[in-house]
Amino acid sequence: RCNLYSSRSHVIFVLHVEQSSPQGDEKLGKLTLVDLAGSEKVSKSDCAGETFEEAKKINWSLSALGKVIDALAEQRPHVPYRDSQLTRVLQEALGGNCRTTLLVAASGCAQHADETLSSLRFATRAKSVRNVAKVNYTYSPEQLLLLVAKLQKQLVGAHEHIVELSQVPRLLQESPRHDMPERTRASSSRLSRRSASSKFDAVSEEAS
């Protein structure tokens, strides 16, 4: 009999890490270590009773994990994380802001060739999943105020530029070209060229 004393369970260990700097910002991280129970064939393990029920649940969760890996590898719009408690817990580790490493323990025995081949195929599918991990920052109130002030300054500059552009038609009619500001003069030149180009295209279409 195979795995006579096995508990038929997965082990998940999650470690949360926080790093604070003297400036007040924080970096947040999470390390997830998972030991997956191997799938087994009832015909080989010859399990019964409670052990048989545990084996069925393990095989079901591993099947759900395989479906999630397939959906992520093929970049499907829907990923079935909720099909199993295992995939729900590992949602961030599988398709979130993370880097994932998979280690496969394979047997060299001929009698376990089917299980070994299945594990290697699963690892091949998992290898095709691509995630882009970024550092999780938490800014201090002082840093957020500086960021807001910078954005407000950029917004004021953009508003002033829009006001200048809105005054170009009036300046073209009321002021000589050499009296206009250099920035406005450049904007009016671009508008004049665009207008001339549009007129040329219209004349070309009428001629054709």
PDB file of C-alpha atoms in Angstrom, residues 10 13 39 42 60 103 120 153-155 157 168-169:
ATOM      1  CA  HIS A  10      -1.559  20.471   1.907  1.00  0.00           C
ATOM      2  CA  PHE A  13       2.910  28.862   5.422  1.00  0.00           C
ATOM      3  CA  SER A  39      -2.235  13.028  -6.205  1.00  0.00           C
ATOM      4  CA  VAL A  42      -6.913   4.613  -5.263  1.00  0.00           C
ATOM      5  CA  TRP A  60     -10.079  17.554  -6.426  1.00  0.00           C
ATOM      6  CA  LEU A 103       9.696  22.657  -7.276  1.00  0.00           C
ATOM      7  CA  LEU A 120       6.191  17.192 -15.109  1.00  0.00           C
ATOM      8  CA  LYS A 153       1.513  72.533 -10.016  1.00  0.00           C
ATOM      9  CA  GLN A 154       1.406  70.451 -13.186  1.00  0.00           C
ATOM     10  CA  LEU A 155      -2.344  71.004 -13.430  1.00  0.00           C
ATOM     11  CA  GLY A 157       0.696  74.747 -15.884  1.00  0.00           C
ATOM     12  CA  VAL A 168      -4.607  82.429 -30.415  1.00  0.00           C
ATOM     13  CA  PRO A 169      -7.555  83.229 -32.761  1.00  0.00           C
TER      14      PRO A 169
END
